[in-house]
Coordinates of C-alpha atoms and ligand atoms in Angstrom, one line a residue:
M1152 CA 125.6 79.5 81.6
K1153 CA 127.4 78.1 78.8
L1154 CA 125.1 78.8 75.7
S1155 CA 125.1 76.7 72.4
N1156 CA 127.0 77.9 69.2
M1157 CA 123.4 78.2 67.5
R1158 CA 122.8 81.1 69.8
L1159 CA 125.8 82.9 68.3
E1160 CA 124.7 82.3 65.1
V1161 CA 121.1 83.0 65.2
M1162 CA 122.6 86.5 66.9
Q1163 CA 125.0 87.3 63.9
T1164 CA 122.2 86.0 61.5
I1165 CA 119.7 89.3 63.0
E1166 CA 122.9 91.4 63.5
K1167 CA 123.2 91.7 59.4
S1168 CA 120.2 93.9 59.2
I1169 CA 121.3 96.0 62.3
D1170 CA 121.8 99.6 60.0
E1171 CA 118.1 98.6 59.0
F1172 CA 116.7 98.4 62.5
L1173 CA 118.3 101.5 63.7
V1174 CA 116.9 103.5 60.9
K1175 CA 113.5 101.8 61.6
Y1176 CA 113.3 101.6 65.1
L1177 CA 115.8 105.0 66.5
K1178 CA 115.3 108.3 65.3
P1179 CA 118.8 110.4 64.4
I1180 CA 119.5 112.3 67.1
E1181 CA 119.5 115.7 66.0
E1182 CA 116.2 115.0 64.8
N1183 CA 115.0 113.7 68.0
W1184 CA 113.2 115.4 70.5
Q1185 CA 115.4 116.5 73.6
P1186 CA 114.3 117.2 77.1
S1187 CA 115.2 120.7 76.6
D1188 CA 111.9 120.8 74.3
L1189 CA 109.4 119.8 76.7
L1190 CA 111.1 122.2 80.0
P1191 CA 111.0 125.7 80.5
D1192 CA 113.6 127.7 78.8
S1193 CA 115.7 129.2 82.4
K1194 CA 117.2 131.6 79.7
E1195 CA 113.9 133.1 78.7
P1196 CA 112.1 135.9 81.3
G1197 CA 109.0 133.9 81.7
F1198 CA 111.3 131.3 83.2
F1199 CA 109.9 131.9 86.9
E1200 CA 106.4 132.3 85.6
E1201 CA 106.5 128.7 83.9
I1202 CA 107.7 127.4 87.2
E1203 CA 105.1 128.4 89.0
E1204 CA 102.8 127.5 86.5
I1205 CA 104.6 123.9 87.5
Q1206 CA 104.1 123.8 90.7
A1207 CA 100.9 124.9 91.1
L1208 CA 99.8 121.6 88.8
A1209 CA 102.0 119.6 90.5
K1210 CA 100.0 119.9 93.8
E1211 CA 96.9 118.9 92.0
M1212 CA 98.3 115.0 91.3
S1213 CA 97.2 113.0 94.0
Y1214 CA 99.6 111.3 96.0
D1215 CA 100.4 107.8 94.8
L1216 CA 99.8 109.2 90.9
F1217 CA 103.3 111.4 92.2
A1218 CA 104.8 108.5 93.8
V1219 CA 104.5 106.6 90.9
L1220 CA 106.1 109.1 88.9
I1221 CA 109.1 109.5 90.8
G1222 CA 109.2 105.5 91.0
D1223 CA 109.4 105.6 87.1
T1224 CA 111.8 108.2 87.3
I1225 CA 114.5 106.4 89.1
T1226 CA 113.7 102.6 87.2
E1227 CA 114.5 105.7 83.8
E1228 CA 117.6 106.8 86.0
V1229 CA 119.1 103.5 86.4
L1230 CA 119.6 103.2 82.7
P1231 CA 123.4 102.1 83.4
T1232 CA 122.5 98.9 84.4
Y1233 CA 120.3 98.2 82.1
E1234 CA 123.3 99.4 79.2
S1235 CA 125.9 97.4 81.2
W1236 CA 123.5 94.3 81.1
L1237 CA 122.7 94.7 77.5
M1238 CA 126.4 94.8 76.3
E1239 CA 127.3 91.7 78.4
I1240 CA 124.7 89.2 76.3
E1241 CA 126.4 86.8 74.4
G1242 CA 126.6 87.9 71.0
I1243 CA 126.5 91.3 71.7
D1244 CA 130.5 92.4 71.8
Q1245 CA 131.3 95.9 72.5
E1246 CA 135.4 95.1 71.8
N1247 CA 135.1 94.7 68.5
K1248 CA 131.9 97.0 68.0
N1249 CA 129.7 95.0 66.6
G1250 CA 126.7 95.6 65.3
W1251 CA 124.7 94.7 68.1
S1252 CA 126.8 97.0 70.5
K1253 CA 125.9 99.9 68.0
W1254 CA 122.2 98.8 68.5
V1255 CA 122.8 99.0 72.4
R1256 CA 124.8 102.3 72.8
A1257 CA 121.9 103.9 70.2
W1258 CA 118.8 102.4 72.2
T1259 CA 120.7 103.8 75.2
A1260 CA 121.6 107.8 73.5
E1261 CA 117.4 107.6 73.3
E1262 CA 116.2 106.3 76.2
N1263 CA 118.2 108.2 78.6
R1264 CA 116.1 111.2 77.8
H1265 CA 113.6 109.8 79.6
G1266 CA 115.0 109.7 83.4
D1267 CA 116.9 113.5 82.1
L1268 CA 113.4 114.6 81.6
L1269 CA 111.5 113.2 84.0
N1270 CA 114.0 114.0 86.3
K1271 CA 114.2 117.7 85.8
Y1272 CA 110.3 118.1 85.7
L1273 CA 110.2 117.0 89.3
Y1274 CA 113.2 119.1 90.2
L1275 CA 111.0 121.8 89.1
S1276 CA 107.6 120.5 90.5
G1277 CA 108.2 121.6 94.0
R1278 CA 106.8 118.3 95.6
V1279 CA 109.9 116.3 95.6
N1280 CA 112.5 115.5 98.5
M1281 CA 115.5 114.8 95.9
R1282 CA 117.9 114.3 98.2
E1283 CA 115.4 110.9 99.0
M1284 CA 115.0 110.5 95.2
E1285 CA 118.6 110.5 94.7
I1286 CA 119.4 108.2 97.3
S1287 CA 116.8 105.5 96.3
T1288 CA 118.7 106.0 92.6
Q1289 CA 122.0 105.8 93.7
H1290 CA 121.0 103.0 96.1
L1291 CA 119.5 101.4 92.8
L1292 CA 122.6 101.6 90.9
N1293 CA 124.3 99.9 93.4
D1294 CA 122.2 97.2 94.4
G1295 CA 121.5 96.1 90.4
F1296 CA 119.1 93.8 89.1
D1297 CA 118.4 90.2 89.0
I1298 CA 116.3 89.6 85.9
Q1299 CA 117.3 86.0 85.6
T1300 CA 117.9 86.2 81.8
G1301 CA 122.1 84.8 82.3
R1302 CA 123.9 86.2 79.2
D1303 CA 121.2 84.3 77.2
P1304 CA 120.3 86.5 74.2
Y1305 CA 117.0 85.0 74.1
R1306 CA 115.9 85.3 77.0
S1307 CA 116.9 88.8 77.3
F1308 CA 115.3 90.3 74.1
I1309 CA 112.0 88.4 75.9
Y1310 CA 112.7 90.5 79.0
T1311 CA 113.1 93.7 77.0
S1312 CA 109.9 93.0 75.0
F1313 CA 108.0 92.5 78.1
Q1314 CA 109.4 95.5 79.9
E1315 CA 109.6 98.3 76.7
L1316 CA 105.8 97.2 76.7
A1317 CA 105.1 97.9 80.6
T1318 CA 106.7 100.8 80.5
N1319 CA 105.0 102.4 77.8
I1320 CA 101.4 101.4 79.7
S1321 CA 103.0 103.3 82.9
H1322 CA 104.0 106.1 81.2
R1323 CA 100.7 106.6 78.8
R1324 CA 98.3 105.7 81.8
V1325 CA 100.1 108.6 84.1
A1326 CA 100.0 111.2 80.9
T1327 CA 96.2 110.5 81.2
L1328 CA 95.9 111.0 84.5
A1329 CA 98.2 114.2 84.5
K1330 CA 96.2 115.5 81.9
K1331 CA 92.9 115.1 83.8
T1332 CA 94.2 117.2 86.5
G1333 CA 95.1 119.7 83.9
N1334 CA 98.8 118.9 83.7
S1335 CA 98.7 118.8 79.9
R1336 CA 102.9 119.8 80.3
L1337 CA 103.2 116.4 82.1
G1338 CA 100.7 114.6 80.0
K1339 CA 103.2 115.3 76.8
I1340 CA 106.2 114.3 78.9
C1341 CA 104.7 110.9 79.9
G1342 CA 103.1 110.9 76.3
I1343 CA 106.2 111.3 74.6
I1344 CA 108.2 108.8 76.9
A1345 CA 105.0 106.3 76.1
A1346 CA 105.8 106.9 72.5
D1347 CA 109.4 105.9 72.5
E1348 CA 108.6 102.9 74.5
S1349 CA 106.2 101.9 72.4
R1350 CA 108.7 102.0 69.2
H1351 CA 111.3 99.7 71.0
A1352 CA 108.8 97.4 72.2
T1353 CA 108.1 97.0 68.2
A1354 CA 112.5 96.5 67.9
Y1355 CA 112.5 93.8 70.3
K1356 CA 109.3 92.1 69.4
Y1357 CA 110.5 91.9 65.9
F1358 CA 114.0 90.3 67.1
V1359 CA 112.3 88.0 69.1
T1360 CA 110.3 87.3 66.1
R1361 CA 113.7 86.5 64.2
I1362 CA 114.5 84.4 66.6
F1363 CA 111.1 81.9 66.3
E1364 CA 111.9 81.7 62.6
I1365 CA 115.7 80.5 63.0
D1366 CA 115.6 78.2 66.3
P1367 CA 111.7 77.9 67.2
S1368 CA 112.1 75.1 69.8
A1369 CA 115.3 76.7 72.1
I1370 CA 113.2 80.1 72.1
M1371 CA 109.9 78.4 73.5
L1372 CA 112.0 76.8 76.1
A1373 CA 113.6 80.3 76.9
L1374 CA 110.1 82.0 77.0
E1375 CA 108.2 79.1 79.1
D1376 CA 111.4 79.4 81.4
M1377 CA 111.3 83.2 81.9
M1378 CA 106.9 83.5 82.4
K1379 CA 107.4 80.6 84.8
K1380 CA 110.2 82.6 86.9
K1381 CA 108.5 85.5 86.2
I1382 CA 109.2 88.7 84.6
V1383 CA 110.7 91.3 87.6
M1384 CA 110.5 94.9 87.0
P1385 CA 113.8 96.4 86.6
A1386 CA 113.1 98.2 89.7
H1387 CA 112.3 95.2 92.0
L1388 CA 115.2 95.9 94.1
L1389 CA 113.7 99.4 95.4
R1390 CA 114.8 100.8 98.9
E1391 CA 114.6 104.4 100.7
S1392 CA 117.2 106.0 102.6
G1393 CA 117.7 103.2 105.7
G1394 CA 115.6 100.5 104.2
K1395 CA 116.6 97.4 103.3
I1396 CA 117.4 96.1 99.8
G1397 CA 113.6 95.6 97.8
E1398 CA 111.9 96.2 100.6
L1399 CA 109.9 100.1 98.8
F1400 CA 109.4 97.7 95.5
T1401 CA 106.0 96.6 96.7
H1402 CA 104.6 100.0 97.9
F1403 CA 105.7 101.6 94.4
S1404 CA 103.8 98.7 92.6
D1405 CA 101.1 99.0 95.3
A1406 CA 100.5 102.5 94.3
A1407 CA 100.6 101.8 90.9
Q1408 CA 97.9 99.1 91.2
R1409 CA 95.5 101.5 93.3
I1410 CA 95.6 104.4 90.8
T1411 CA 95.7 101.7 87.7
V1412 CA 98.5 102.8 86.2
Y1413 CA 100.7 99.1 86.0
T1414 CA 98.5 95.8 87.1
T1415 CA 98.5 92.6 87.1
Q1416 CA 96.0 92.6 84.5
D1417 CA 98.3 94.4 82.4
Y1418 CA 101.1 92.2 83.0
I1419 CA 98.6 89.0 81.8
D1420 CA 97.7 91.7 78.8
I1421 CA 101.1 91.8 77.7
L1422 CA 101.3 87.9 77.6
K1423 CA 98.7 87.5 75.8
L1424 CA 99.4 90.4 73.4
L1425 CA 103.5 88.6 73.0
L1426 CA 101.4 85.0 72.8
K1427 CA 99.7 86.6 69.9
E1428 CA 102.4 88.9 68.4
W1429 CA 104.9 86.0 68.0
N1430 CA 101.8 83.5 66.5
I1431 CA 102.6 80.8 69.4
E1432 CA 100.0 79.0 68.8
N1433 CA 101.0 78.0 65.3
I1434 CA 104.5 77.9 65.4
V1435 CA 105.7 75.0 63.7
G1436 CA 108.2 72.4 63.7
I1437 CA 109.4 72.3 67.1
N1438 CA 110.9 69.4 69.4
D1439 CA 108.6 67.6 72.1
S1440 CA 110.1 69.6 75.0
A1441 CA 109.3 72.8 72.8
E1442 CA 105.3 71.3 71.8
E1443 CA 105.2 71.1 76.1
A1444 CA 106.5 75.0 76.7
R1445 CA 104.4 75.9 74.1
D1446 CA 100.7 74.1 75.7
Y1447 CA 102.2 75.4 79.0
L1448 CA 102.6 78.9 77.7
M1449 CA 99.0 78.7 75.7
A1450 CA 97.4 78.0 78.8
L1451 CA 99.4 80.6 81.5
P1452 CA 97.0 83.5 80.9
K1453 CA 94.2 81.7 82.0
R1454 CA 95.9 80.7 84.9
L1455 CA 96.9 83.8 85.8
Q1456 CA 93.7 85.2 85.5
R1457 CA 92.3 83.4 88.5
I1458 CA 95.1 84.5 90.3
V1459 CA 94.2 88.2 89.7
E1460 CA 91.0 87.6 91.1
R1461 CA 92.2 86.9 94.5
I1462 CA 95.0 89.4 94.5
K1463 CA 94.0 92.5 97.4
I1464 CA 95.8 95.9 97.3
P1465 CA 96.3 97.7 100.4
K1466 CA 94.0 100.8 100.4
K1467 CA 96.1 102.7 102.4
Q1468 CA 98.7 105.0 100.8
F1469 CA 102.1 104.5 102.1
E1470 CA 104.7 107.5 102.9
F1471 CA 107.0 107.9 100.6
K1472 CA 110.4 110.1 102.0
W1473 CA 110.3 111.0 98.2
I1474 CA 107.4 113.3 98.6
A1475 CA 107.6 116.7 100.8
A1476 CA 104.6 117.3 102.6
Ligands
FE2_2265 FE1 112.5 104.6 79.0
FE2_2266 FE1 112.4 101.4 77.3

């Protein structure tokens, strides 16, 4: 896809404020929480006791909840896929170290703590077949993803806005469910990650807001296009050992729906939130095709709502190789 010079100009315009965004939406590394802040310290004498507690509490969690937590962890662990995709976006230039590549690096540094922390927790939990989980992670890195944004910054920032909101919901709900079983450590872990996702969502939503101010017709069309294609989850090609590409994703997503950690209703709610956030209803100065795109977008939540009522989620749990008996 060859992009218009307009998109590059828009990226350059917004880029002028990158230093401000870094301060506003990301945190200085040495002040930021680190995975070790939330995990037992192996230098301390109480280490083994803490592990015993972690393992006892992990047993209290439902099978589906644990499966979703593992799937969420794998999704975080394939961060290299996300970084390499972001670096390829038109207007982001790592060779010349432009402002946007600075943003991507800083965002990646923050995000990298999520997979680190969750992976270490799962390793200590005593409930995970780590080898199987690692195989799934490696497959997913190897298989990549197809999120249909191309190298377009507009489509890509729409995608990241949506995704950061989706991961916020999912980590936040796991935190709540974990706390309900008395697992306050895991509640804290997922809660602190959810807070990062929310901060990141605010940034990407703002980038899109700025684009709407400068190039409203083109980004309206990009939003329509992304919603027509549907926003796929970053782990949509998930598989397990011996399985086919993408085969495991439905089971992961069904488990998330069963325990209402992330549902089709959430997808619709995110869409509604974004339509409101970007003030789609009241955008002025757009061309005829963008007007049509707006009509499509404004009617979309209701259309999806009718579909959601017909969706049936299988009640039966799927047996994941990730979870030790
Ligand atoms: Fe994350
Ligand atoms: Fe994120």
